[in-house]
Short mmCIF file of C-alpha atoms in Angstrom, two decimals:
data_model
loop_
_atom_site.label_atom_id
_atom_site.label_comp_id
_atom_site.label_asym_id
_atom_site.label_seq_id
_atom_site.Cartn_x
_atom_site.Cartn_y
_atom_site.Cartn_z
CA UNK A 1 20.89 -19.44 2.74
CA UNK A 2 19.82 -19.37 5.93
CA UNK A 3 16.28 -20.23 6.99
CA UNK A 4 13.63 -19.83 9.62
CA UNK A 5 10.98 -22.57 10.39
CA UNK A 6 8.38 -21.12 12.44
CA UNK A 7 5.95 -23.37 14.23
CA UNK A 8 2.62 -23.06 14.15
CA UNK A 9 2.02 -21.67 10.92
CA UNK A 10 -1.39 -20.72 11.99
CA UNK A 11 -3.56 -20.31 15.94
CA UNK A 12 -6.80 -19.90 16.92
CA UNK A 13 -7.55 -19.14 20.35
CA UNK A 14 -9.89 -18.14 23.18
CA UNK A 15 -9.14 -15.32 25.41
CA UNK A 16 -7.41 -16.34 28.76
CA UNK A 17 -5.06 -19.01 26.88
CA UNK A 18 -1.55 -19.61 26.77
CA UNK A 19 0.43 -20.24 23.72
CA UNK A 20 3.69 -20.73 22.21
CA UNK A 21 5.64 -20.06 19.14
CA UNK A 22 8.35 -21.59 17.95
CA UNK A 23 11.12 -20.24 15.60
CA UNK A 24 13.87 -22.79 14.21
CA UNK A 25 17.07 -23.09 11.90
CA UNK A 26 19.86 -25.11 11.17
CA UNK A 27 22.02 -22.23 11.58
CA UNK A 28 23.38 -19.78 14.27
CA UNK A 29 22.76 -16.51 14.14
CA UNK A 30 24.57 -13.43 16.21
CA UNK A 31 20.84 -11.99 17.47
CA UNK A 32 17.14 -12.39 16.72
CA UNK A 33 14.16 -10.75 17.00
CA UNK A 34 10.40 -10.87 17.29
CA UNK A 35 8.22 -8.49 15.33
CA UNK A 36 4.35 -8.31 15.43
CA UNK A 37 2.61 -7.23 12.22
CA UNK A 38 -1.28 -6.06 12.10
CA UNK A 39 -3.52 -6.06 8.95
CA UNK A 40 -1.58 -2.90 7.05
CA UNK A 41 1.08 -2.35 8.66
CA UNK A 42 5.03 -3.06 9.02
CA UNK A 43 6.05 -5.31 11.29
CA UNK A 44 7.05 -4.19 14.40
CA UNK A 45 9.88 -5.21 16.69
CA UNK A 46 8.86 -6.71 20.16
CA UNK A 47 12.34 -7.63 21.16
CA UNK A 48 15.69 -8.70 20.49
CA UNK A 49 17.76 -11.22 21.68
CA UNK A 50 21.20 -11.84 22.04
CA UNK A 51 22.60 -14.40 24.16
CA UNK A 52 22.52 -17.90 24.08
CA UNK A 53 19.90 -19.08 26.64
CA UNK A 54 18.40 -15.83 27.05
CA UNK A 55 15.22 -15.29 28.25
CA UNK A 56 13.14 -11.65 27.91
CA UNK A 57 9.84 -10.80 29.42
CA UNK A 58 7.70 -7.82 27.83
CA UNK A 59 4.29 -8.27 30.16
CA UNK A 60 2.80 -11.09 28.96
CA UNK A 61 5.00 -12.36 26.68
CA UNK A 62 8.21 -13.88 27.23
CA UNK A 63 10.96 -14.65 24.86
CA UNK A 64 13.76 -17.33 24.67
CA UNK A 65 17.03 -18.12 22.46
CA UNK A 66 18.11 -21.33 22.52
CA UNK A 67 21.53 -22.32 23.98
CA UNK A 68 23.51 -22.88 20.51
CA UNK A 69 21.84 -19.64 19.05
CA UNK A 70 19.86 -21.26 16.49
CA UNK A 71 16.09 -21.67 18.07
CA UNK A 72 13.86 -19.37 19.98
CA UNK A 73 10.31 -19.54 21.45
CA UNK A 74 7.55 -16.70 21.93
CA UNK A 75 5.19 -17.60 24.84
CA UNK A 76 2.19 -15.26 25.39
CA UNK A 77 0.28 -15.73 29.19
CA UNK A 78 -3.31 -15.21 29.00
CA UNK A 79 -3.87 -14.52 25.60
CA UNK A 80 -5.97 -11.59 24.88
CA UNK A 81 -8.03 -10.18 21.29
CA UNK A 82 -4.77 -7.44 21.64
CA UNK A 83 -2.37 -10.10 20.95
CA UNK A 84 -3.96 -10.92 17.38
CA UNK A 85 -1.58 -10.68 14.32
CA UNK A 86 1.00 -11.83 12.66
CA UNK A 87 4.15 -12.91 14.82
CA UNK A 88 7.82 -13.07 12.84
CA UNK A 89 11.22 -13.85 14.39
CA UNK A 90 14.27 -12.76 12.32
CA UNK A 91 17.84 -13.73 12.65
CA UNK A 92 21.00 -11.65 11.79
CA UNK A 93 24.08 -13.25 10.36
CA UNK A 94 26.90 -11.20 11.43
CA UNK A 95 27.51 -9.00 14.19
CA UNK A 96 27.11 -5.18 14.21
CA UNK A 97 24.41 -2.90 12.17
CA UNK A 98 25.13 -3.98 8.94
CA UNK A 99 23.37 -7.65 9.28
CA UNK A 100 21.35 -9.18 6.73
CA UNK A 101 18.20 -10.28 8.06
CA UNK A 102 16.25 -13.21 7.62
CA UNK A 103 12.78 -13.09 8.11
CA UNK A 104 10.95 -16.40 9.74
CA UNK A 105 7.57 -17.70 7.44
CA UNK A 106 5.01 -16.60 10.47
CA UNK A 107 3.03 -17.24 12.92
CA UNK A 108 -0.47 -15.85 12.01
CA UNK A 109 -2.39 -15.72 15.57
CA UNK A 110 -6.47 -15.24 16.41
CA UNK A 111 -7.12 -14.49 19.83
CA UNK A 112 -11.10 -14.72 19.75
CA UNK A 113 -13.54 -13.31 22.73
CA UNK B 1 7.77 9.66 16.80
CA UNK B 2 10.57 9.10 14.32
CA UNK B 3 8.73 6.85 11.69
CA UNK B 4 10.03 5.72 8.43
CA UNK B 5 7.92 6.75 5.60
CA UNK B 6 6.96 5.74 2.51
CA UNK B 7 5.44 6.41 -0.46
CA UNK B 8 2.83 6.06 -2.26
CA UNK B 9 1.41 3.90 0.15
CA UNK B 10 -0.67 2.04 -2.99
CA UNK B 11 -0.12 2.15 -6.68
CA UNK B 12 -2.17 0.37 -9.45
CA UNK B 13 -0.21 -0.03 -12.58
CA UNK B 14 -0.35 -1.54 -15.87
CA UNK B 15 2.16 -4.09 -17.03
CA UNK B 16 5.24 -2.61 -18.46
CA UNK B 17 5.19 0.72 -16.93
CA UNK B 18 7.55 1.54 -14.80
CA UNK B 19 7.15 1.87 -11.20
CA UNK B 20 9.16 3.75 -8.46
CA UNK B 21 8.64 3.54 -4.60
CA UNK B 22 10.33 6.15 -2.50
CA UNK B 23 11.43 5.45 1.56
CA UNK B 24 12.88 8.72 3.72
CA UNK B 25 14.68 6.47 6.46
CA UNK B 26 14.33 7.68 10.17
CA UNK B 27 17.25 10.22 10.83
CA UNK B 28 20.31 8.61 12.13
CA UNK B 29 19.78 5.11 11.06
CA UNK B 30 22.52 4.11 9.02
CA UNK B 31 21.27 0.74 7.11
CA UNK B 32 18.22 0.20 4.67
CA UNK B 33 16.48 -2.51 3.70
CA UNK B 34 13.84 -3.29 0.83
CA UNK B 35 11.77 -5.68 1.54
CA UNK B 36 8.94 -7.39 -0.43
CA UNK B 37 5.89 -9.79 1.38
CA UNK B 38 3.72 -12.11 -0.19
CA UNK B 39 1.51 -14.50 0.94
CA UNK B 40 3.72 -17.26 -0.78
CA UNK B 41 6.58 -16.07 0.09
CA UNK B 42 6.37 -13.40 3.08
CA UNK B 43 9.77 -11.07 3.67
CA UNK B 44 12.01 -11.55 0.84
CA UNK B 45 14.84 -9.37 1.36
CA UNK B 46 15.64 -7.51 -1.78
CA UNK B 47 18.36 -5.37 -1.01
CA UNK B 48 19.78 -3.50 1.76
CA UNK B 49 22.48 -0.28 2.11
CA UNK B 50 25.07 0.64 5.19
CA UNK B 51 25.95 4.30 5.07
CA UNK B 52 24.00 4.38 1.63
CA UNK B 53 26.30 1.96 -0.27
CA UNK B 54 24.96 -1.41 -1.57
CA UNK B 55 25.58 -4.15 0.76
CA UNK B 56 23.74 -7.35 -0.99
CA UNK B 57 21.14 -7.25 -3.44
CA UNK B 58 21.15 -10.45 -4.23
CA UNK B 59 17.42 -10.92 -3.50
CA UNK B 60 16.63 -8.87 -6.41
CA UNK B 61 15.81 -9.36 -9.66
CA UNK B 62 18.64 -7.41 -11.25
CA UNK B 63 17.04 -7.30 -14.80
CA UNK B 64 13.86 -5.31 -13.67
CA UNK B 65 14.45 -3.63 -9.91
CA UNK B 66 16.95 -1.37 -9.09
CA UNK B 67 17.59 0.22 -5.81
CA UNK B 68 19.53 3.36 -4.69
CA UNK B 69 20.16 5.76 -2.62
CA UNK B 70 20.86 9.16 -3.77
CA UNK B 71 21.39 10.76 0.13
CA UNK B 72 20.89 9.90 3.29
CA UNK B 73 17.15 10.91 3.61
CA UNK B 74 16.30 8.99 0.44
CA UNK B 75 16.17 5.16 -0.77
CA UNK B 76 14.31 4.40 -4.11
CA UNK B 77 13.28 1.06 -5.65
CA UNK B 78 12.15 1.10 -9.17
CA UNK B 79 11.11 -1.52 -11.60
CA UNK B 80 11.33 -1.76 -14.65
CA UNK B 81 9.04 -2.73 -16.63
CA UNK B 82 6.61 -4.17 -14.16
CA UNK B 83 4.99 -7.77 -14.34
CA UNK B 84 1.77 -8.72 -12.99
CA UNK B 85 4.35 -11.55 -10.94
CA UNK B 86 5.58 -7.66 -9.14
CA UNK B 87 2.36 -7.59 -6.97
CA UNK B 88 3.43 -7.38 -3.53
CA UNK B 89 3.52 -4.99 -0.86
CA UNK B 90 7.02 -3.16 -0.70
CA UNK B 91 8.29 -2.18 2.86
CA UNK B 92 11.47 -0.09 3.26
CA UNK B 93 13.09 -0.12 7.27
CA UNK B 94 16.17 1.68 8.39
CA UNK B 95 18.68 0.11 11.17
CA UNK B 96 20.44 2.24 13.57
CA UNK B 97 23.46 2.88 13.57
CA UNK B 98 24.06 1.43 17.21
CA UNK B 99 22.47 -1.92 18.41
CA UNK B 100 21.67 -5.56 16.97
CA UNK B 101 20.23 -5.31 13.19
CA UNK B 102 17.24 -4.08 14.31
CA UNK B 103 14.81 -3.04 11.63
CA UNK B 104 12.10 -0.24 11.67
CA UNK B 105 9.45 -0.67 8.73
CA UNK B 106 7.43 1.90 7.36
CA UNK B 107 3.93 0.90 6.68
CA UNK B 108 4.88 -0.16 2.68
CA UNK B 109 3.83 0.17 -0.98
CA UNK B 110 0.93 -2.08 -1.70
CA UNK B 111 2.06 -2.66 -5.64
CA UNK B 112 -0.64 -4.32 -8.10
CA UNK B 113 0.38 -4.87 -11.49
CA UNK B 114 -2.59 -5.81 -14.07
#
């Protein structure tokens, strides 16, 4: 079974901060993604990446997998009440469309005024 | 906007009826997944369909749910008979057919069982 570790599990922040997120596993995956889930809703994705070492920026927030394919960090610049939700990074197994994936245990982020 | 959409977005139920949640994937996408989120235990994949044949449900309880797909607009996940333990909210996404895995939720079945 392959697992995601994501790091904090909870953050509480003012306006105007920086902050990162941190997504880990023991085992390598072909691509991951960030989603962003609000009170209600499905997750939605953010971004995917592919590549070892690859880095992605999406305004304010910029994404990295790790080297050997098995880590990635979220890092959001100037936090703002916008940003507040729940932040998930999900790895697929295999290549193509027909990947399993596994979902990360969450980030759960408060960007206060 | 393509969306995926399901229904009924909430059902209250009584333990040992049976329960059935319908998904109508975006048009194109190729893969399903069920998924179920708890605070506990948040995504659990329960089962998920390429070209609407069964790739793993393994993260199902095979005594209870079932999952199908009777064409390519429809997915269905019924249990039965339902347990108070079934609470969860339900979310169905589709996967192109082109691209990385991605996954496209809909906006899920809130499911209480009392």
């Amino acid at each position: 079974t392959q697992l995601l570790e994501q790091s904090p599990q909870f953050l509480s922040i003012q306006e105007g901060e920086n902050l990162t997120v941190y997504c880990n596993s023991s085992s390598v995956f072909s691509s991951l993604q960030w989603y962003r889930q609000e009170p209600g809703e499905g997750p939605v994705l953010l971004v995917t990446v592919v590549t070892g070492g690859e880095v992605k920026k999406l305004k304010r927030l910029t994404f990295q997998f790790g080297d050997a394919r098995k880590d990635s960090s979220l890092h959001i610049t100037a936090a703002q009440p916008g940003d507040t939700g729940l932040y998930l990074c999900a790895g697929a197994g295999n290549t193509g469309t027909a990947s399993k994936l596994t979902f990360g245990t969450g980030t759960r982020l408060q960007v206060t005024l | 906007d393509a969306r995926v959409t399901q229904t009924p977005r909430h059902k209250v139920t009584e333990m040992g009826q049976e329960v059935t949640m319908r998904c109508q994937p975006i048009l194109g996408h190729n893969t399903v997944f069920w998924y179920r989120q708890t605070m506990m235990q948040g995504l659990e994949l329960l089962a998920y369909f390429r070209n609407r044949a069964p790739l793993d449900d393994s993260g199902m309880p095979k005594d209870r749910f079932s999952a199908e797909m009777p064409d390519a607009t429809l997915a269905t996940l019924k249990i039965q008979p339902s347990e108070p333990r079934d609470s969860a909210v339900y979310f169905c996404a589709s996967g192109p057919r082109d691209g990385y895995a991605e996954a496209f939720f809909g906006q899920g079945t809130r499911l209480t069982v009392v």
